[in-house]
PDB file of N, CA and C in Angstrom:
ATOM      1  N   MET A 115     -12.879   0.630 -11.738  1.00 67.00           N
ATOM      2  CA  MET A 115     -13.088   0.568 -10.309  1.00 67.00           C
ATOM      3  C   MET A 115     -11.853   1.126  -9.597  1.00 67.00           C
ATOM      4  N   THR A 116     -12.066   1.844  -8.529  1.00 81.00           N
ATOM      5  CA  THR A 116     -10.958   2.385  -7.754  1.00 81.00           C
ATOM      6  C   THR A 116     -10.866   1.670  -6.410  1.00 81.00           C
ATOM      7  N   HIS A 117      -9.728   1.842  -5.751  1.00 84.00           N
ATOM      8  CA  HIS A 117      -9.541   1.207  -4.446  1.00 84.00           C
ATOM      9  C   HIS A 117     -10.273   1.985  -3.353  1.00 84.00           C
ATOM     10  N   THR A 118     -10.413   1.355  -2.215  1.00 86.00           N
ATOM     11  CA  THR A 118     -11.015   2.001  -1.057  1.00 86.00           C
ATOM     12  C   THR A 118     -10.152   3.191  -0.671  1.00 86.00           C
ATOM     13  N   PRO A 119     -10.748   4.346  -0.418  1.00 84.00           N
ATOM     14  CA  PRO A 119      -9.954   5.536  -0.116  1.00 84.00           C
ATOM     15  C   PRO A 119      -9.076   5.361   1.128  1.00 84.00           C
ATOM     16  N   GLY A 120      -7.912   5.966   1.080  1.00 86.00           N
ATOM     17  CA  GLY A 120      -7.016   5.998   2.231  1.00 86.00           C
ATOM     18  C   GLY A 120      -7.362   7.183   3.107  1.00 86.00           C
ATOM     19  N   PRO A 121      -6.660   7.391   4.173  1.00 89.00           N
ATOM     20  CA  PRO A 121      -5.530   6.549   4.586  1.00 89.00           C
ATOM     21  C   PRO A 121      -5.999   5.219   5.178  1.00 89.00           C
ATOM     22  N   TRP A 122      -5.129   4.233   5.064  1.00 91.00           N
ATOM     23  CA  TRP A 122      -5.355   2.938   5.680  1.00 91.00           C
ATOM     24  C   TRP A 122      -4.442   2.827   6.890  1.00 91.00           C
ATOM     25  N   ARG A 123      -4.817   1.996   7.852  1.00 88.00           N
ATOM     26  CA  ARG A 123      -3.961   1.787   9.028  1.00 88.00           C
ATOM     27  C   ARG A 123      -3.989   0.324   9.447  1.00 88.00           C
ATOM     28  N   TYR A 124      -2.906  -0.086  10.052  1.00 87.00           N
ATOM     29  CA  TYR A 124      -2.802  -1.430  10.625  1.00 87.00           C
ATOM     30  C   TYR A 124      -3.109  -1.304  12.102  1.00 87.00           C
ATOM     31  N   GLN A 125      -3.997  -2.137  12.587  1.00 82.00           N
ATOM     32  CA  GLN A 125      -4.435  -2.064  13.976  1.00 82.00           C
ATOM     33  C   GLN A 125      -4.500  -3.462  14.561  1.00 82.00           C
ATOM     34  N   ILE A 126      -4.131  -3.587  15.835  1.00 77.00           N
ATOM     35  CA  ILE A 126      -4.209  -4.865  16.557  1.00 77.00           C
ATOM     36  C   ILE A 126      -5.163  -4.690  17.731  1.00 77.00           C
ATOM     37  N   TRP A 127      -5.983  -5.703  17.989  1.00 72.00           N
ATOM     38  CA  TRP A 127      -6.863  -5.689  19.153  1.00 72.00           C
ATOM     39  C   TRP A 127      -7.027  -7.108  19.675  1.00 72.00           C
ATOM     40  N   GLY A 128      -7.625  -7.232  20.850  1.00 68.00           N
ATOM     41  CA  GLY A 128      -7.880  -8.538  21.454  1.00 68.00           C
ATOM     42  C   GLY A 128      -7.076  -8.743  22.714  1.00 68.00           C
ATOM     43  N   SER A 129      -7.162  -9.966  23.246  1.00 64.00           N
ATOM     44  CA  SER A 129      -6.468 -10.313  24.481  1.00 64.00           C
ATOM     45  C   SER A 129      -5.077 -10.839  24.172  1.00 64.00           C
ATOM     46  N   ALA A 130      -4.277 -11.025  25.210  1.00 59.00           N
ATOM     47  CA  ALA A 130      -2.925 -11.561  25.025  1.00 59.00           C
ATOM     48  C   ALA A 130      -2.973 -12.983  24.471  1.00 59.00           C
ATOM     49  N   ALA A 131      -4.032 -13.735  24.816  1.00 60.00           N
ATOM     50  CA  ALA A 131      -4.160 -15.117  24.349  1.00 60.00           C
ATOM     51  C   ALA A 131      -4.473 -15.181  22.853  1.00 60.00           C
ATOM     52  N   PHE A 132      -5.269 -14.248  22.382  1.00 65.00           N
ATOM     53  CA  PHE A 132      -5.583 -14.228  20.951  1.00 65.00           C
ATOM     54  C   PHE A 132      -5.786 -12.794  20.504  1.00 65.00           C
ATOM     55  N   GLN A 133      -4.869 -12.330  19.722  1.00 65.00           N
ATOM     56  CA  GLN A 133      -4.990 -10.990  19.170  1.00 65.00           C
ATOM     57  C   GLN A 133      -5.266 -11.088  17.675  1.00 65.00           C
ATOM     58  N   GLN A 134      -5.999 -10.144  17.196  1.00 71.00           N
ATOM     59  CA  GLN A 134      -6.342 -10.068  15.779  1.00 71.00           C
ATOM     60  C   GLN A 134      -5.818  -8.744  15.244  1.00 71.00           C
ATOM     61  N   GLY A 135      -5.372  -8.759  14.019  1.00 79.00           N
ATOM     62  CA  GLY A 135      -4.946  -7.527  13.371  1.00 79.00           C
ATOM     63  C   GLY A 135      -5.728  -7.327  12.099  1.00 79.00           C
ATOM     64  N   ALA A 136      -5.783  -6.084  11.646  1.00 83.00           N
ATOM     65  CA  ALA A 136      -6.467  -5.783  10.394  1.00 83.00           C
ATOM     66  C   ALA A 136      -5.919  -4.502   9.807  1.00 83.00           C
ATOM     67  N   VAL A 137      -6.012  -4.401   8.505  1.00 88.00           N
ATOM     68  CA  VAL A 137      -5.760  -3.140   7.814  1.00 88.00           C
ATOM     69  C   VAL A 137      -7.137  -2.595   7.489  1.00 88.00           C
ATOM     70  N   GLU A 138      -7.392  -1.352   7.895  1.00 87.00           N
ATOM     71  CA  GLU A 138      -8.702  -0.772   7.660  1.00 87.00           C
ATOM     72  C   GLU A 138      -8.582   0.635   7.093  1.00 87.00           C
ATOM     73  N   SER A 139      -9.628   1.054   6.411  1.00 88.00           N
ATOM     74  CA  SER A 139      -9.683   2.396   5.843  1.00 88.00           C
ATOM     75  C   SER A 139     -10.203   3.363   6.888  1.00 88.00           C
ATOM     76  N   ARG A 140      -9.425   4.390   7.161  1.00 83.00           N
ATOM     77  CA  ARG A 140      -9.895   5.421   8.091  1.00 83.00           C
ATOM     78  C   ARG A 140     -11.013   6.252   7.464  1.00 83.00           C
ATOM     79  N   ALA A 141     -10.963   6.401   6.150  1.00 83.00           N
ATOM     80  CA  ALA A 141     -11.926   7.252   5.460  1.00 83.00           C
ATOM     81  C   ALA A 141     -13.348   6.693   5.512  1.00 83.00           C
ATOM     82  N   VAL A 142     -13.480   5.378   5.327  1.00 85.00           N
ATOM     83  CA  VAL A 142     -14.826   4.794   5.280  1.00 85.00           C
ATOM     84  C   VAL A 142     -15.075   3.756   6.363  1.00 85.00           C
ATOM     85  N   GLY A 143     -14.058   3.444   7.182  1.00 83.00           N
ATOM     86  CA  GLY A 143     -14.240   2.553   8.316  1.00 83.00           C
ATOM     87  C   GLY A 143     -14.509   1.108   7.971  1.00 83.00           C
ATOM     88  N   ILE A 144     -13.915   0.603   6.887  1.00 88.00           N
ATOM     89  CA  ILE A 144     -14.092  -0.806   6.555  1.00 88.00           C
ATOM     90  C   ILE A 144     -12.749  -1.530   6.609  1.00 88.00           C
ATOM     91  N   VAL A 145     -12.814  -2.839   6.841  1.00 88.00           N
ATOM     92  CA  VAL A 145     -11.605  -3.651   6.907  1.00 88.00           C
ATOM     93  C   VAL A 145     -11.163  -3.995   5.488  1.00 88.00           C
ATOM     94  N   ILE A 146      -9.881  -3.751   5.199  1.00 89.00           N
ATOM     95  CA  ILE A 146      -9.291  -4.081   3.905  1.00 89.00           C
ATOM     96  C   ILE A 146      -8.841  -5.540   3.922  1.00 89.00           C
ATOM     97  N   CYS A 147      -8.172  -5.947   5.017  1.00 86.00           N
ATOM     98  CA  CYS A 147      -7.766  -7.345   5.172  1.00 86.00           C
ATOM     99  C   CYS A 147      -7.538  -7.648   6.648  1.00 86.00           C
ATOM    100  N   ASP A 148      -7.736  -8.914   7.008  1.00 83.00           N
ATOM    101  CA  ASP A 148      -7.502  -9.387   8.374  1.00 83.00           C
ATOM    102  C   ASP A 148      -6.122 -10.019   8.456  1.00 83.00           C
ATOM    103  N   ILE A 149      -5.442  -9.812   9.590  1.00 80.00           N
ATOM    104  CA  ILE A 149      -4.138 -10.415   9.852  1.00 80.00           C
ATOM    105  C   ILE A 149      -4.222 -11.099  11.214  1.00 80.00           C
ATOM    106  N   PRO A 150      -4.360 -12.433  11.250  1.00 73.00           N
ATOM    107  CA  PRO A 150      -4.393 -13.126  12.549  1.00 73.00           C
ATOM    108  C   PRO A 150      -3.062 -12.931  13.281  1.00 73.00           C
ATOM    109  N   LYS A 151      -3.124 -12.559  14.535  1.00 65.00           N
ATOM    110  CA  LYS A 151      -1.907 -12.284  15.297  1.00 65.00           C
ATOM    111  C   LYS A 151      -1.033 -13.526  15.431  1.00 65.00           C
ATOM    112  N   TYR A 152      -1.655 -14.714  15.494  1.00 60.00           N
ATOM    113  CA  TYR A 152      -0.829 -15.928  15.603  1.00 60.00           C
ATOM    114  C   TYR A 152       0.049 -16.103  14.362  1.00 60.00           C
ATOM    115  N   GLU A 153      -0.372 -15.574  13.219  1.00 58.00           N
ATOM    116  CA  GLU A 153       0.475 -15.617  12.026  1.00 58.00           C
ATOM    117  C   GLU A 153       1.726 -14.775  12.235  1.00 58.00           C
ATOM    118  N   VAL A 154       1.566 -13.642  12.871  1.00 53.00           N
ATOM    119  CA  VAL A 154       2.713 -12.773  13.145  1.00 53.00           C
ATOM    120  C   VAL A 154       3.709 -13.489  14.048  1.00 53.00           C
ATOM    121  N   ALA A 155       3.191 -14.174  15.072  1.00 57.00           N
ATOM    122  CA  ALA A 155       4.064 -14.846  16.030  1.00 57.00           C
ATOM    123  C   ALA A 155       4.848 -15.985  15.389  1.00 57.00           C
ATOM    124  N   LYS A 156       4.261 -16.698  14.456  1.00 60.00           N
ATOM    125  CA  LYS A 156       4.946 -17.867  13.916  1.00 60.00           C
ATOM    126  C   LYS A 156       5.820 -17.566  12.704  1.00 60.00           C
ATOM    127  N   ASP A 157       5.690 -16.399  12.094  1.00 58.00           N
ATOM    128  CA  ASP A 157       6.496 -16.129  10.904  1.00 58.00           C
ATOM    129  C   ASP A 157       7.571 -15.070  11.127  1.00 58.00           C
ATOM    130  N   GLY A 158       7.885 -14.776  12.368  1.00 63.00           N
ATOM    131  CA  GLY A 158       8.962 -13.834  12.660  1.00 63.00           C
ATOM    132  C   GLY A 158       8.644 -12.388  12.313  1.00 63.00           C
ATOM    133  N   GLY A 159       7.372 -12.056  12.213  1.00 72.00           N
ATOM    134  CA  GLY A 159       6.986 -10.677  11.937  1.00 72.00           C
ATOM    135  C   GLY A 159       6.660 -10.381  10.480  1.00 72.00           C
ATOM    136  N   GLU A 160       6.764 -11.381   9.612  1.00 78.00           N
ATOM    137  CA  GLU A 160       6.507 -11.141   8.184  1.00 78.00           C
ATOM    138  C   GLU A 160       5.064 -10.700   7.930  1.00 78.00           C
ATOM    139  N   ALA A 161       4.095 -11.321   8.592  1.00 76.00           N
ATOM    140  CA  ALA A 161       2.688 -10.945   8.383  1.00 76.00           C
ATOM    141  C   ALA A 161       2.448  -9.503   8.812  1.00 76.00           C
ATOM    142  N   GLU A 162       3.045  -9.105   9.926  1.00 77.00           N
ATOM    143  CA  GLU A 162       2.880  -7.726  10.385  1.00 77.00           C
ATOM    144  C   GLU A 162       3.558  -6.749   9.423  1.00 77.00           C
ATOM    145  N   ALA A 163       4.733  -7.109   8.918  1.00 83.00           N
ATOM    146  CA  ALA A 163       5.418  -6.264   7.935  1.00 83.00           C
ATOM    147  C   ALA A 163       4.576  -6.139   6.666  1.00 83.00           C
ATOM    148  N   ASN A 164       3.975  -7.242   6.236  1.00 84.00           N
ATOM    149  CA  ASN A 164       3.091  -7.199   5.064  1.00 84.00           C
ATOM    150  C   ASN A 164       1.894  -6.287   5.322  1.00 84.00           C
ATOM    151  N   ALA A 165       1.337  -6.362   6.520  1.00 85.00           N
ATOM    152  CA  ALA A 165       0.189  -5.515   6.868  1.00 85.00           C
ATOM    153  C   ALA A 165       0.571  -4.040   6.842  1.00 85.00           C
ATOM    154  N   ARG A 166       1.769  -3.720   7.331  1.00 88.00           N
ATOM    155  CA  ARG A 166       2.213  -2.313   7.282  1.00 88.00           C
ATOM    156  C   ARG A 166       2.384  -1.851   5.838  1.00 88.00           C
ATOM    157  N   LEU A 167       2.919  -2.721   4.978  1.00 91.00           N
ATOM    158  CA  LEU A 167       3.080  -2.377   3.565  1.00 91.00           C
ATOM    159  C   LEU A 167       1.714  -2.182   2.899  1.00 91.00           C
ATOM    160  N   ILE A 168       0.776  -3.078   3.187  1.00 91.00           N
ATOM    161  CA  ILE A 168      -0.574  -2.946   2.635  1.00 91.00           C
ATOM    162  C   ILE A 168      -1.199  -1.627   3.096  1.00 91.00           C
ATOM    163  N   SER A 169      -1.032  -1.302   4.369  1.00 92.00           N
ATOM    164  CA  SER A 169      -1.649  -0.076   4.887  1.00 92.00           C
ATOM    165  C   SER A 169      -1.051   1.183   4.260  1.00 92.00           C
ATOM    166  N   ALA A 170       0.170   1.102   3.759  1.00 93.00           N
ATOM    167  CA  ALA A 170       0.821   2.244   3.112  1.00 93.00           C
ATOM    168  C   ALA A 170       0.467   2.363   1.627  1.00 93.00           C
ATOM    169  N   ALA A 171      -0.214   1.377   1.063  1.00 93.00           N
ATOM    170  CA  ALA A 171      -0.456   1.331  -0.384  1.00 93.00           C
ATOM    171  C   ALA A 171      -1.093   2.595  -0.966  1.00 93.00           C
ATOM    172  N   PRO A 172      -2.167   3.148  -0.392  1.00 93.00           N
ATOM    173  CA  PRO A 172      -2.743   4.365  -0.988  1.00 93.00           C
ATOM    174  C   PRO A 172      -1.759   5.536  -0.986  1.00 93.00           C
ATOM    175  N   ASP A 173      -0.992   5.661   0.089  1.00 94.00           N
ATOM    176  CA  ASP A 173      -0.008   6.744   0.170  1.00 94.00           C
ATOM    177  C   ASP A 173       1.115   6.542  -0.842  1.00 94.00           C
ATOM    178  N   LEU A 174       1.558   5.293  -0.995  1.00 95.00           N
ATOM    179  CA  LEU A 174       2.616   4.990  -1.964  1.00 95.00           C
ATOM    180  C   LEU A 174       2.151   5.269  -3.389  1.00 95.00           C
ATOM    181  N   LEU A 175       0.925   4.881  -3.719  1.00 95.00           N
ATOM    182  CA  LEU A 175       0.399   5.132  -5.055  1.00 95.00           C
ATOM    183  C   LEU A 175       0.321   6.632  -5.336  1.00 95.00           C
ATOM    184  N   ALA A 176      -0.164   7.393  -4.383  1.00 95.00           N
ATOM    185  CA  ALA A 176      -0.244   8.842  -4.563  1.00 95.00           C
ATOM    186  C   ALA A 176       1.154   9.452  -4.743  1.00 95.00           C
ATOM    187  N   ALA A 177       2.126   8.983  -3.965  1.00 96.00           N
ATOM    188  CA  ALA A 177       3.491   9.498  -4.072  1.00 96.00           C
ATOM    189  C   ALA A 177       4.116   9.169  -5.424  1.00 96.00           C
ATOM    190  N   VAL A 178       3.852   7.970  -5.927  1.00 96.00           N
ATOM    191  CA  VAL A 178       4.393   7.574  -7.233  1.00 96.00           C
ATOM    192  C   VAL A 178       3.780   8.438  -8.337  1.00 96.00           C
ATOM    193  N   LYS A 179       2.493   8.707  -8.246  1.00 96.00           N
ATOM    194  CA  LYS A 179       1.843   9.554  -9.254  1.00 96.00           C
ATOM    195  C   LYS A 179       2.400  10.977  -9.214  1.00 96.00           C
ATOM    196  N   LEU A 180       2.638  11.508  -8.019  1.00 96.00           N
ATOM    197  CA  LEU A 180       3.247  12.842  -7.898  1.00 96.00           C
ATOM    198  C   LEU A 180       4.658  12.860  -8.456  1.00 96.00           C
ATOM    199  N   THR A 181       5.412  11.808  -8.177  1.00 93.00           N
ATOM    200  CA  THR A 181       6.781  11.706  -8.682  1.00 93.00           C
ATOM    201  C   THR A 181       6.781  11.668 -10.203  1.00 93.00           C
ATOM    202  N   ARG A 182       5.853  10.921 -10.788  1.00 93.00           N
ATOM    203  CA  ARG A 182       5.752  10.853 -12.249  1.00 93.00           C
ATOM    204  C   ARG A 182       5.500  12.238 -12.837  1.00 93.00           C
ATOM    205  N   ALA A 183       4.551  12.960 -12.280  1.00 93.00           N
ATOM    206  CA  ALA A 183       4.246  14.312 -12.764  1.00 93.00           C
ATOM    207  C   ALA A 183       5.457  15.231 -12.624  1.00 93.00           C
ATOM    208  N   TRP A 184       6.175  15.108 -11.521  1.00 92.00           N
ATOM    209  CA  TRP A 184       7.360  15.935 -11.281  1.00 92.00           C
ATOM    210  C   TRP A 184       8.438  15.633 -12.319  1.00 92.00           C
ATOM    211  N   LEU A 185       8.668  14.353 -12.605  1.00 89.00           N
ATOM    212  CA  LEU A 185       9.678  13.969 -13.593  1.00 89.00           C
ATOM    213  C   LEU A 185       9.337  14.499 -14.985  1.00 89.00           C
ATOM    214  N   LEU A 186       8.064  14.503 -15.337  1.00 90.00           N
ATOM    215  CA  LEU A 186       7.655  14.984 -16.657  1.00 90.00           C
ATOM    216  C   LEU A 186       7.886  16.489 -16.816  1.00 90.00           C
ATOM    217  N   GLN A 187       7.928  17.229 -15.711  1.00 89.00           N
ATOM    218  CA  GLN A 187       8.218  18.663 -15.776  1.00 89.00           C
ATOM    219  C   GLN A 187       9.614  18.933 -16.324  1.00 89.00           C
ATOM    220  N   PHE A 188      10.486  17.956 -16.211  1.00 83.00           N
ATOM    221  CA  PHE A 188      11.867  18.122 -16.654  1.00 83.00           C
ATOM    222  C   PHE A 188      12.096  17.504 -18.032  1.00 83.00           C
ATOM    223  N   SER A 189      11.020  17.370 -18.790  1.00 76.00           N
ATOM    224  CA  SER A 189      11.077  16.845 -20.156  1.00 76.00           C
ATOM    225  C   SER A 189      11.711  15.465 -20.234  1.00 76.00           C
ATOM    226  N   MET A 190      11.479  14.647 -19.234  1.00 75.00           N
ATOM    227  CA  MET A 190      11.972  13.274 -19.273  1.00 75.00           C
ATOM    228  C   MET A 190      11.184  12.513 -20.333  1.00 75.00           C
ATOM    229  N   PRO A 191      11.872  11.797 -21.212  1.00 83.00           N
ATOM    230  CA  PRO A 191      11.153  11.041 -22.245  1.00 83.00           C
ATOM    231  C   PRO A 191      10.237   9.983 -21.630  1.00 83.00           C
ATOM    232  N   GLU A 192       9.060   9.800 -22.223  1.00 79.00           N
ATOM    233  CA  GLU A 192       8.082   8.822 -21.724  1.00 79.00           C
ATOM    234  C   GLU A 192       8.659   7.411 -21.643  1.00 79.00           C
ATOM    235  N   LYS A 193       9.628   7.105 -22.485  1.00 84.00           N
ATOM    236  CA  LYS A 193      10.206   5.757 -22.513  1.00 84.00           C
ATOM    237  C   LYS A 193      11.427   5.621 -21.601  1.00 84.00           C
ATOM    238  N   HIS A 194      11.725   6.640 -20.812  1.00 88.00           N
ATOM    239  CA  HIS A 194      12.848   6.550 -19.879  1.00 88.00           C
ATOM    240  C   HIS A 194      12.582   5.409 -18.899  1.00 88.00           C
ATOM    241  N   GLU A 195      13.631   4.707 -18.527  1.00 91.00           N
ATOM    242  CA  GLU A 195      13.500   3.523 -17.658  1.00 91.00           C
ATOM    243  C   GLU A 195      12.710   3.819 -16.382  1.00 91.00           C
ATOM    244  N   HIS A 196      12.967   4.967 -15.767  1.00 90.00           N
ATOM    245  CA  HIS A 196      12.264   5.294 -14.515  1.00 90.00           C
ATOM    246  C   HIS A 196      10.760   5.456 -14.754  1.00 90.00           C
ATOM    247  N   LEU A 197      10.395   6.145 -15.820  1.00 92.00           N
ATOM    248  CA  LEU A 197       8.968   6.327 -16.107  1.00 92.00           C
ATOM    249  C   LEU A 197       8.307   5.018 -16.508  1.00 92.00           C
ATOM    250  N   VAL A 198       9.010   4.175 -17.220  1.00 93.00           N
ATOM    251  CA  VAL A 198       8.460   2.872 -17.593  1.00 93.00           C
ATOM    252  C   VAL A 198       8.152   2.062 -16.333  1.00 93.00           C
ATOM    253  N   ARG A 199       9.062   2.073 -15.384  1.00 94.00           N
ATOM    254  CA  ARG A 199       8.846   1.330 -14.131  1.00 94.00           C
ATOM    255  C   ARG A 199       7.728   1.953 -13.300  1.00 94.00           C
ATOM    256  N   ILE A 200       7.679   3.277 -13.263  1.00 95.00           N
ATOM    257  CA  ILE A 200       6.608   3.972 -12.541  1.00 95.00           C
ATOM    258  C   ILE A 200       5.257   3.647 -13.168  1.00 95.00           C
ATOM    259  N   ASP A 201       5.184   3.722 -14.498  1.00 95.00           N
ATOM    260  CA  ASP A 201       3.925   3.424 -15.181  1.00 95.00           C
ATOM    261  C   ASP A 201       3.486   1.981 -14.950  1.00 95.00           C
ATOM    262  N   ALA A 202       4.434   1.052 -14.924  1.00 96.00           N
ATOM    263  CA  ALA A 202       4.110  -0.348 -14.666  1.00 96.00           C
ATOM    264  C   ALA A 202       3.562  -0.526 -13.251  1.00 96.00           C
ATOM    265  N   ALA A 203       4.160   0.158 -12.291  1.00 95.00           N
ATOM    266  CA  ALA A 203       3.682   0.061 -10.901  1.00 95.00           C
ATOM    267  C   ALA A 203       2.278   0.644 -10.755  1.00 95.00           C
ATOM    268  N   ILE A 204       2.038   1.778 -11.390  1.00 95.00           N
ATOM    269  CA  ILE A 204       0.703   2.395 -11.337  1.00 95.00           C
ATOM    270  C   ILE A 204      -0.316   1.473 -11.994  1.00 95.00           C
ATOM    271  N   ALA A 205       0.032   0.928 -13.155  1.00 94.00           N
ATOM    272  CA  ALA A 205      -0.881   0.019 -13.853  1.00 94.00           C
ATOM    273  C   ALA A 205      -1.195  -1.210 -13.002  1.00 94.00           C
ATOM    274  N   LYS A 206      -0.201  -1.751 -12.344  1.00 93.00           N
ATOM    275  CA  LYS A 206      -0.415  -2.920 -11.484  1.00 93.00           C
ATOM    276  C   LYS A 206      -1.341  -2.566 -10.326  1.00 93.00           C
ATOM    277  N   ALA A 207      -1.112  -1.411  -9.709  1.00 92.00           N
ATOM    278  CA  ALA A 207      -1.947  -0.985  -8.571  1.00 92.00           C
ATOM    279  C   ALA A 207      -3.384  -0.708  -8.991  1.00 92.00           C
ATOM    280  N   GLU A 208      -3.561  -0.239 -10.220  1.00 91.00           N
ATOM    281  CA  GLU A 208      -4.906   0.136 -10.684  1.00 91.00           C
ATOM    282  C   GLU A 208      -5.573  -0.968 -11.497  1.00 91.00           C
ATOM    283  N   GLY A 209      -4.936  -2.132 -11.595  1.00 88.00           N
ATOM    284  CA  GLY A 209      -5.548  -3.274 -12.259  1.00 88.00           C
ATOM    285  C   GLY A 209      -5.456  -3.257 -13.775  1.00 88.00           C
ATOM    286  N   ALA A 210      -4.567  -2.438 -14.319  1.00 86.00           N
ATOM    287  CA  ALA A 210      -4.425  -2.355 -15.780  1.00 86.00           C
ATOM    288  C   ALA A 210      -3.250  -3.186 -16.285  1.00 86.00           C
ATOM    289  N   ALA A 211      -2.524  -3.826 -15.390  1.00 72.00           N
ATOM    290  CA  ALA A 211      -1.345  -4.596 -15.807  1.00 72.00           C
ATOM    291  C   ALA A 211      -1.694  -6.039 -16.078  1.00 72.00           C
TER     292      ALA A 211
END
């Protein structure tokens, strides 16, 4: 199974009394996760920071895969620490870890 296609974006809507946030896929128009705005207000911005990180996930995964391919062009050994960490991150993102 693959993830919902990116790009994803973090968006806030609603009134000043109650705002709601969500990370949604621009490609297919579905909500990836909801972020209640009151959570942002009470945690010093951590929920909003998490939402921005979540929304960047497809772009980060693509960048890591490109970086891996680029490193292999320079005959970097598969067991090099950087490639091991990159492979672990890709596996975690794709559910193989």
